[in-house]
Amino acid sequence: MARAQRTSIPNYGLIQTIGDLLPGVDHRMCIKHMYNNSKKEHSELTLKDRTWATFRTSYVNLFAFHMEQLKDVNDGAYKWLIENTNPKNWSKSSSRTTPKCDILLNNIYESFNSTIL
């Protein structure tokens, strides 16, 4: 029987492991968690509408427009989003066209994460 082996590579987490095990699968990030994490440092109410509009847009030009608006409202929140995330993982405008699900929040992720963590 094979044993699980712990890796000694620093910062080699779940995202990288899943990427190695399932190379053709896209990693998507939960928008609610991303927003809540950014809200810890940038708690302005005006950011909520700007942030969700940016997350929801499916057109590249409209995504750039919303990102510029977010930058105008709060440059720190814009920088946090750029430095800590990859739009390919959360933006509908950057995702492949094969996903057919329009849901940005998914309780299946919550169940999976609560089981493995």
PDB file of C-alpha atoms in Angstrom:
ATOM      1  CA  MET A   1       0.000   0.000   0.000  1.00  0.00           C
ATOM      2  CA  ALA A   2       1.429   3.378  -1.010  1.00  0.00           C
ATOM      3  CA  ARG A   3       1.979   5.958   1.683  1.00  0.00           C
ATOM      4  CA  ALA A   4       1.355   9.654   1.332  1.00  0.00           C
ATOM      5  CA  GLN A   5       4.549  11.635   1.363  1.00  0.00           C
ATOM      6  CA  ARG A   6       4.978  15.106   2.770  1.00  0.00           C
ATOM      7  CA  THR A   7       6.755  17.545   0.557  1.00  0.00           C
ATOM      8  CA  SER A   8       9.549  19.716   1.884  1.00  0.00           C
ATOM      9  CA  ILE A   9       9.158  22.402  -0.752  1.00  0.00           C
ATOM     10  CA  PRO A  10       8.135  25.634   1.003  1.00  0.00           C
ATOM     11  CA  ASN A  11       4.837  27.251  -0.021  1.00  0.00           C
ATOM     12  CA  TYR A  12       3.818  24.224  -2.066  1.00  0.00           C
ATOM     13  CA  GLY A  13       0.143  24.170  -1.244  1.00  0.00           C
ATOM     14  CA  LEU A  14      -3.164  22.830  -2.363  1.00  0.00           C
ATOM     15  CA  ILE A  15      -3.361  24.876  -5.564  1.00  0.00           C
ATOM     16  CA  GLN A  16      -0.033  23.575  -6.845  1.00  0.00           C
ATOM     17  CA  THR A  17      -0.778  20.013  -5.759  1.00  0.00           C
ATOM     18  CA  ILE A  18      -4.141  19.926  -7.535  1.00  0.00           C
ATOM     19  CA  GLY A  19      -2.481  21.465 -10.592  1.00  0.00           C
ATOM     20  CA  ASP A  20       0.075  18.661 -10.604  1.00  0.00           C
ATOM     21  CA  LEU A  21      -2.505  15.919 -10.110  1.00  0.00           C
ATOM     22  CA  LEU A  22      -5.115  17.316 -12.506  1.00  0.00           C
ATOM     23  CA  PRO A  23      -3.187  19.285 -15.145  1.00  0.00           C
ATOM     24  CA  GLY A  24      -6.127  20.073 -17.443  1.00  0.00           C
ATOM     25  CA  VAL A  25      -8.414  21.425 -14.731  1.00  0.00           C
ATOM     26  CA  ASP A  26      -8.864  25.157 -14.175  1.00  0.00           C
ATOM     27  CA  HIS A  27      -8.434  26.466 -10.655  1.00  0.00           C
ATOM     28  CA  ARG A  28     -11.196  28.920  -9.796  1.00  0.00           C
ATOM     29  CA  MET A  29     -11.240  31.140  -6.746  1.00  0.00           C
ATOM     30  CA  CYS A  30     -14.302  31.857  -4.628  1.00  0.00           C
ATOM     31  CA  ILE A  31     -15.239  35.481  -5.183  1.00  0.00           C
ATOM     32  CA  LYS A  32     -16.826  35.818  -1.755  1.00  0.00           C
ATOM     33  CA  HIS A  33     -13.609  34.767  -0.023  1.00  0.00           C
ATOM     34  CA  MET A  34     -11.487  37.024  -2.193  1.00  0.00           C
ATOM     35  CA  TYR A  35     -13.743  39.976  -1.453  1.00  0.00           C
ATOM     36  CA  ASN A  36     -13.746  39.207   2.284  1.00  0.00           C
ATOM     37  CA  ASN A  37      -9.948  38.931   2.320  1.00  0.00           C
ATOM     38  CA  SER A  38      -9.521  42.254   0.536  1.00  0.00           C
ATOM     39  CA  LYS A  39     -12.149  43.831   2.796  1.00  0.00           C
ATOM     40  CA  LYS A  40      -9.891  43.260   5.822  1.00  0.00           C
ATOM     41  CA  GLU A  41      -7.515  45.910   4.490  1.00  0.00           C
ATOM     42  CA  HIS A  42      -9.886  47.934   2.298  1.00  0.00           C
ATOM     43  CA  SER A  43     -13.284  48.215   3.973  1.00  0.00           C
ATOM     44  CA  GLU A  44     -14.907  51.075   2.077  1.00  0.00           C
ATOM     45  CA  LEU A  45     -18.529  50.495   1.095  1.00  0.00           C
ATOM     46  CA  THR A  46     -18.013  51.868  -2.415  1.00  0.00           C
ATOM     47  CA  LEU A  47     -15.563  49.049  -3.128  1.00  0.00           C
ATOM     48  CA  LYS A  48     -18.243  46.387  -2.904  1.00  0.00           C
ATOM     49  CA  ASP A  49     -20.083  47.467  -6.057  1.00  0.00           C
ATOM     50  CA  ARG A  50     -16.856  48.095  -7.987  1.00  0.00           C
ATOM     51  CA  THR A  51     -15.356  44.772  -6.933  1.00  0.00           C
ATOM     52  CA  TRP A  52     -18.397  42.672  -7.793  1.00  0.00           C
ATOM     53  CA  ALA A  53     -18.836  44.439 -11.138  1.00  0.00           C
ATOM     54  CA  THR A  54     -15.221  43.583 -11.933  1.00  0.00           C
ATOM     55  CA  PHE A  55     -15.724  39.942 -10.949  1.00  0.00           C
ATOM     56  CA  ARG A  56     -18.912  39.507 -12.969  1.00  0.00           C
ATOM     57  CA  THR A  57     -17.949  41.030 -16.301  1.00  0.00           C
ATOM     58  CA  SER A  58     -17.332  38.610 -19.143  1.00  0.00           C
ATOM     59  CA  TYR A  59     -15.887  41.048 -21.700  1.00  0.00           C
ATOM     60  CA  VAL A  60     -12.164  41.855 -21.652  1.00  0.00           C
ATOM     61  CA  ASN A  61     -12.689  45.556 -22.450  1.00  0.00           C
ATOM     62  CA  LEU A  62     -15.358  45.902 -19.781  1.00  0.00           C
ATOM     63  CA  PHE A  63     -13.083  44.107 -17.302  1.00  0.00           C
ATOM     64  CA  ALA A  64     -10.325  46.669 -18.001  1.00  0.00           C
ATOM     65  CA  PHE A  65     -12.865  49.480 -17.553  1.00  0.00           C
ATOM     66  CA  HIS A  66     -14.034  48.118 -14.178  1.00  0.00           C
ATOM     67  CA  MET A  67     -10.432  47.584 -13.048  1.00  0.00           C
ATOM     68  CA  GLU A  68      -9.674  51.237 -13.851  1.00  0.00           C
ATOM     69  CA  GLN A  69     -12.756  52.314 -11.896  1.00  0.00           C
ATOM     70  CA  LEU A  70     -11.620  50.171  -8.971  1.00  0.00           C
ATOM     71  CA  LYS A  71      -8.193  51.796  -9.184  1.00  0.00           C
ATOM     72  CA  ASP A  72      -9.796  55.267  -9.141  1.00  0.00           C
ATOM     73  CA  VAL A  73     -11.917  54.416  -6.098  1.00  0.00           C
ATOM     74  CA  ASN A  74      -9.126  52.741  -4.102  1.00  0.00           C
ATOM     75  CA  ASP A  75      -5.647  52.252  -5.488  1.00  0.00           C
ATOM     76  CA  GLY A  76      -4.690  50.016  -2.545  1.00  0.00           C
ATOM     77  CA  ALA A  77      -7.519  47.573  -3.250  1.00  0.00           C
ATOM     78  CA  TYR A  78      -6.558  47.525  -6.918  1.00  0.00           C
ATOM     79  CA  LYS A  79      -2.925  46.760  -6.059  1.00  0.00           C
ATOM     80  CA  TRP A  80      -4.000  44.039  -3.592  1.00  0.00           C
ATOM     81  CA  LEU A  81      -6.060  42.365  -6.295  1.00  0.00           C
ATOM     82  CA  ILE A  82      -3.254  42.520  -8.859  1.00  0.00           C
ATOM     83  CA  GLU A  83      -0.486  41.408  -6.471  1.00  0.00           C
ATOM     84  CA  ASN A  84      -2.354  38.628  -4.638  1.00  0.00           C
ATOM     85  CA  THR A  85      -4.443  37.049  -7.365  1.00  0.00           C
ATOM     86  CA  ASN A  86      -4.438  36.021 -10.981  1.00  0.00           C
ATOM     87  CA  PRO A  87      -7.491  37.261 -12.938  1.00  0.00           C
ATOM     88  CA  LYS A  88      -7.460  33.974 -14.848  1.00  0.00           C
ATOM     89  CA  ASN A  89      -8.623  32.293 -11.622  1.00  0.00           C
ATOM     90  CA  TRP A  90     -11.536  34.573 -10.796  1.00  0.00           C
ATOM     91  CA  SER A  91     -12.493  36.801 -13.718  1.00  0.00           C
ATOM     92  CA  LYS A  92     -15.110  35.561 -16.136  1.00  0.00           C
ATOM     93  CA  SER A  93     -13.445  37.632 -18.852  1.00  0.00           C
ATOM     94  CA  SER A  94     -10.170  35.714 -18.440  1.00  0.00           C
ATOM     95  CA  SER A  95     -11.596  32.228 -18.112  1.00  0.00           C
ATOM     96  CA  ARG A  96     -11.858  29.721 -20.903  1.00  0.00           C
ATOM     97  CA  THR A  97     -15.111  29.603 -22.805  1.00  0.00           C
ATOM     98  CA  THR A  98     -15.781  25.966 -21.947  1.00  0.00           C
ATOM     99  CA  PRO A  99     -17.147  26.497 -18.405  1.00  0.00           C
ATOM    100  CA  LYS A 100     -20.898  26.773 -18.656  1.00  0.00           C
ATOM    101  CA  CYS A 101     -21.643  27.580 -15.028  1.00  0.00           C
ATOM    102  CA  ASP A 102     -22.452  31.217 -14.266  1.00  0.00           C
ATOM    103  CA  ILE A 103     -22.166  30.777 -10.501  1.00  0.00           C
ATOM    104  CA  LEU A 104     -19.419  32.775  -8.800  1.00  0.00           C
ATOM    105  CA  LEU A 105     -20.149  31.312  -5.372  1.00  0.00           C
ATOM    106  CA  ASN A 106     -20.407  27.594  -4.944  1.00  0.00           C
ATOM    107  CA  ASN A 107     -21.191  25.659  -1.778  1.00  0.00           C
ATOM    108  CA  ILE A 108     -19.514  22.563  -3.207  1.00  0.00           C
ATOM    109  CA  TYR A 109     -16.178  24.329  -2.610  1.00  0.00           C
ATOM    110  CA  GLU A 110     -17.169  25.003   0.980  1.00  0.00           C
ATOM    111  CA  SER A 111     -17.982  21.335   1.554  1.00  0.00           C
ATOM    112  CA  PHE A 112     -14.754  20.203  -0.097  1.00  0.00           C
ATOM    113  CA  ASN A 113     -12.618  22.657   1.856  1.00  0.00           C
ATOM    114  CA  SER A 114     -14.242  21.814   5.192  1.00  0.00           C
ATOM    115  CA  THR A 115     -13.593  18.122   4.546  1.00  0.00           C
ATOM    116  CA  ILE A 116      -9.928  18.399   3.605  1.00  0.00           C
ATOM    117  CA  LEU A 117      -8.965  21.144   6.045  1.00  0.00           C
TER     118      LEU A 117
END
